[in-house]
Short mmCIF file of C-alpha atoms in Angstrom, two decimals:
data_model
loop_
_atom_site.label_atom_id
_atom_site.label_comp_id
_atom_site.label_asym_id
_atom_site.label_seq_id
_atom_site.Cartn_x
_atom_site.Cartn_y
_atom_site.Cartn_z
CA MET V 5 87.50 55.47 -82.22
CA ILE V 6 83.85 55.37 -81.73
CA SER V 7 82.47 52.38 -79.96
CA LEU V 8 80.02 49.94 -81.10
CA GLN V 9 77.66 50.93 -78.30
CA ARG V 10 77.68 54.49 -79.21
CA ILE V 11 76.94 53.85 -82.76
CA PHE V 12 73.94 51.70 -81.74
CA ALA V 13 72.73 54.35 -79.33
CA LEU V 14 73.09 57.12 -81.96
CA SER V 15 71.37 55.19 -84.73
CA LEU V 16 68.56 54.19 -82.30
CA ALA V 17 67.97 57.92 -81.40
CA GLY V 18 68.10 58.86 -85.06
CA LEU V 19 65.45 56.22 -85.86
CA ILE V 20 63.15 57.43 -83.13
CA LEU V 21 63.56 61.10 -84.26
CA TRP V 22 63.04 60.20 -87.96
CA ASN V 23 59.81 58.29 -86.87
CA CYS V 24 58.56 61.36 -85.05
CA GLU V 25 59.00 63.54 -88.07
CA SER V 26 57.56 61.10 -90.55
CA LYS V 27 54.58 62.15 -92.47
CA THR V 28 53.72 58.76 -93.76
CA PRO V 29 52.01 56.11 -91.49
CA PRO V 30 54.39 53.38 -90.28
CA MET V 31 54.56 50.05 -91.97
CA GLU V 32 52.21 47.44 -90.66
CA TYR V 33 53.32 43.85 -90.26
CA MET V 34 50.53 41.33 -90.05
CA PRO V 35 47.65 43.98 -90.58
CA ASP V 36 45.07 41.47 -89.78
CA MET V 37 46.11 41.56 -86.18
CA ALA V 38 45.51 45.23 -85.89
CA ASP V 39 42.40 45.42 -88.03
CA SER V 40 40.46 42.28 -87.30
CA PRO V 41 37.05 42.08 -88.95
CA ALA V 42 34.29 43.20 -86.54
CA ARG V 43 31.19 41.15 -86.12
CA GLU V 44 27.63 42.35 -85.36
CA ALA V 45 25.67 40.68 -82.66
CA GLN V 46 23.74 37.66 -83.87
CA GLU V 47 25.70 37.79 -87.33
CA ALA V 48 26.55 34.49 -88.92
CA ASP V 49 30.26 33.53 -88.96
CA SER V 50 31.46 30.57 -90.95
CA ASN V 51 34.73 30.27 -89.03
CA PHE V 52 32.97 28.64 -86.10
CA PRO V 53 31.11 25.18 -85.84
CA ASN V 54 27.81 26.68 -84.80
CA ASN V 55 27.99 29.42 -87.58
CA THR V 56 27.45 32.40 -85.13
CA SER V 57 29.63 35.09 -84.04
CA LEU V 58 28.63 34.90 -80.49
CA ARG V 59 31.08 33.20 -78.10
CA LEU V 60 30.21 31.47 -74.93
CA PRO V 61 32.50 32.15 -72.03
CA PRO V 62 34.96 29.29 -71.05
CA VAL V 63 33.67 26.83 -68.55
CA GLY V 64 34.39 28.30 -64.92
CA ALA V 65 34.62 31.89 -66.04
CA VAL V 66 33.50 34.38 -63.31
CA PRO V 67 32.19 37.86 -64.17
CA GLN V 68 34.38 40.80 -63.17
CA GLY V 69 33.38 42.07 -59.65
CA TYR V 70 31.40 38.79 -58.86
CA TYR V 71 32.26 36.70 -55.80
CA PRO V 72 30.44 33.47 -55.30
CA TYR V 73 28.57 33.10 -52.05
CA GLU V 74 30.27 30.08 -50.30
CA TYR V 75 27.06 29.21 -48.30
CA ALA V 76 24.58 29.21 -51.27
CA GLY V 77 21.87 26.55 -50.84
CA MET V 78 22.02 26.13 -47.18
CA LEU V 79 18.58 26.24 -45.63
CA ASP V 80 19.36 25.80 -41.95
CA LEU V 81 20.96 29.01 -40.39
CA ASN V 82 22.17 27.04 -37.40
CA LYS V 83 24.32 24.88 -39.72
CA LEU V 84 26.32 27.79 -41.01
CA PRO V 85 30.00 27.50 -40.01
CA ASN V 86 30.85 30.06 -37.28
CA LYS V 87 27.30 31.39 -37.78
CA GLY V 88 28.23 32.66 -41.24
CA LEU V 89 30.54 35.44 -42.56
CA ALA V 90 31.77 38.20 -40.38
CA ASN V 91 30.69 41.88 -41.34
CA PRO V 92 33.69 43.49 -43.14
CA PHE V 93 32.44 47.08 -42.45
CA LYS V 94 32.65 49.20 -39.49
CA GLY V 95 29.63 51.09 -37.99
CA ASP V 96 30.74 54.53 -38.94
CA LEU V 97 28.35 57.26 -39.99
CA ALA V 98 28.85 56.92 -43.70
CA ASN V 99 28.14 53.26 -43.63
CA LEU V 100 25.06 53.58 -41.24
CA GLN V 101 23.73 56.26 -43.59
CA LYS V 102 24.15 54.09 -46.74
CA GLY V 103 22.51 51.16 -44.79
CA GLU V 104 19.62 53.27 -43.74
CA ILE V 105 18.93 54.40 -47.32
CA LYS V 106 19.17 50.83 -48.56
CA TYR V 107 17.04 49.58 -45.67
CA GLN V 108 14.25 52.15 -46.30
CA THR V 109 14.26 51.30 -49.97
CA TYR V 110 14.33 47.41 -49.83
CA CYS V 111 13.43 46.31 -46.27
CA SER V 112 10.95 48.74 -44.69
CA PRO V 113 7.98 47.92 -46.86
CA CYS V 114 7.82 44.50 -45.17
CA HIS V 115 9.90 45.02 -41.85
CA GLY V 116 8.69 48.51 -41.08
CA VAL V 117 10.53 51.71 -40.74
CA ARG V 118 11.84 50.78 -37.21
CA GLY V 119 12.02 47.01 -38.00
CA GLN V 120 9.02 45.96 -36.02
CA GLY V 121 7.51 43.91 -38.80
CA ASN V 122 4.63 46.35 -39.44
CA GLY V 123 5.57 47.46 -42.96
CA THR V 124 3.18 48.73 -45.41
CA VAL V 125 3.25 45.55 -47.44
CA VAL V 126 2.92 43.01 -44.61
CA GLY V 127 0.69 44.69 -42.16
CA PRO V 128 0.27 43.68 -38.61
CA ALA V 129 1.06 39.97 -37.66
CA PRO V 130 -2.34 39.07 -36.58
CA ARG V 131 -3.75 39.84 -39.98
CA LEU V 132 -1.28 37.56 -41.74
CA ASN V 133 -1.47 35.01 -38.74
CA MET V 134 2.40 34.68 -38.98
CA ALA V 135 3.50 35.12 -35.21
CA GLN V 136 6.66 33.42 -34.25
CA GLY V 137 7.25 31.29 -31.13
CA ASP V 138 7.72 34.31 -28.94
CA GLY V 139 4.51 36.05 -30.27
CA SER V 140 6.35 38.60 -32.17
CA PRO V 141 5.69 39.25 -35.85
CA MET V 142 7.42 37.09 -38.34
CA ALA V 143 9.11 40.05 -40.04
CA ALA V 144 10.12 41.80 -36.80
CA LEU V 145 13.77 42.56 -36.89
CA THR V 146 13.52 43.74 -33.23
CA SER V 147 12.28 40.17 -31.98
CA ALA V 148 14.44 38.16 -29.68
CA ILE V 149 14.97 35.62 -32.47
CA ALA V 150 16.26 38.26 -34.95
CA LYS V 151 18.44 39.89 -32.24
CA GLY V 152 20.05 36.46 -31.47
CA TYR V 153 21.18 36.15 -35.12
CA SER V 154 24.64 36.84 -35.95
CA ASP V 155 25.52 39.31 -38.72
CA GLY V 156 26.41 36.36 -40.94
CA GLN V 157 23.07 34.69 -40.42
CA ILE V 158 21.26 37.89 -41.24
CA TYR V 159 23.38 38.36 -44.44
CA HIS V 160 22.46 34.70 -45.31
CA ILE V 161 18.87 35.49 -45.05
CA ILE V 162 19.13 38.66 -47.32
CA THR V 163 21.24 36.45 -49.74
CA GLU V 164 19.23 33.31 -49.80
CA GLY V 165 15.90 34.29 -48.47
CA LYS V 166 13.98 32.59 -45.65
CA GLY V 167 10.28 31.69 -45.33
CA ALA V 168 8.13 34.19 -47.17
CA MET V 169 11.00 36.39 -47.81
CA LYS V 170 12.81 35.73 -51.14
CA SER V 171 16.39 36.36 -52.04
CA TYR V 172 17.43 39.97 -52.44
CA ALA V 173 20.90 39.06 -53.88
CA SER V 174 20.02 40.38 -57.37
CA GLN V 175 18.60 43.70 -56.00
CA VAL V 176 21.11 44.59 -53.17
CA PRO V 177 24.90 44.37 -53.81
CA SER V 178 26.90 42.45 -51.15
CA GLU V 179 28.53 45.67 -49.70
CA ASP V 180 25.00 47.12 -49.21
CA ARG V 181 23.74 44.13 -47.57
CA TRP V 182 26.47 44.38 -44.86
CA LYS V 183 25.59 48.07 -44.34
CA ILE V 184 21.82 47.19 -43.97
CA ILE V 185 22.90 44.92 -41.23
CA LEU V 186 24.74 47.62 -39.35
CA TYR V 187 21.70 49.75 -39.70
CA VAL V 188 19.47 46.86 -38.43
CA ARG V 189 21.73 46.42 -35.48
CA LYS V 190 21.16 50.22 -34.70
CA LEU V 191 17.34 49.69 -34.90
CA GLN V 192 17.83 46.72 -32.48
CA GLU V 193 19.91 48.83 -29.92
CA TYR V 194 17.14 51.56 -30.21
CA ASP V 195 14.42 48.85 -29.46
CA ASN V 196 16.47 47.74 -26.42
CA ARG V 197 16.68 51.15 -25.13
CA THR V 198 12.98 52.05 -25.58
CA ALA V 199 11.47 48.65 -24.70
CA GLY V 200 10.50 49.80 -21.20
CA LYS V 201 8.94 52.92 -22.16
#
C-alpha cells in the first residue's frame, strides 16, 4: 500500500514538473501587489493627504552608508573625549598612497605639498598675518601644535573645520580622511628627520 507521504511527494513533484512545461503564465492572486501603479516624480496622487507622490522618509531614518559623527558641533579640541576617535586604518603602502592622493587634491592648496603651510591658495604666513603662538604658519601641519594633535583631533578638524578652514566632510569620505591623517603623519616624520638640515 502506498503511504500518504509518498502520494503527497509524487503529486508535488508532478505539479512542479507540470508548471515547468506550462505554456500559459501562472495565475496571479492579488495582481495589484505584483503590478502596482508607478508614479512619476512630482506627480499628483490623491491617495495621500498632501496630494503628492513624493514620500518623506520616516523620522530618524539614516541613509545607507551614513554614520553620524558623534562629536559633531564640538568646538574645543581639548574637550574631545580620549582626544577623539582612533584611526581604524594601518599605515600600509596602499593606505598611504590613497592618503597622499587625497591630500594633494584637497589639502595641499592651503597646507602645501609638504604640509608646511605654504600652499598656493594661502601663501606664506607673513602675507596673511596668521602666525600661531610658536611663530609657525597657521596652516602648517608640521608645526609643533599640529604634531601634538591626536589622529582623532585632526579627524575632527577635517570633519568640522577650525578657524579659517571649513568642514571637508562633504568632499572627503570618512575613510579617506583617516588615510589623509596617515599621510600627514608621514609628512611630520619627514619634517622631524630633516628639521636640522
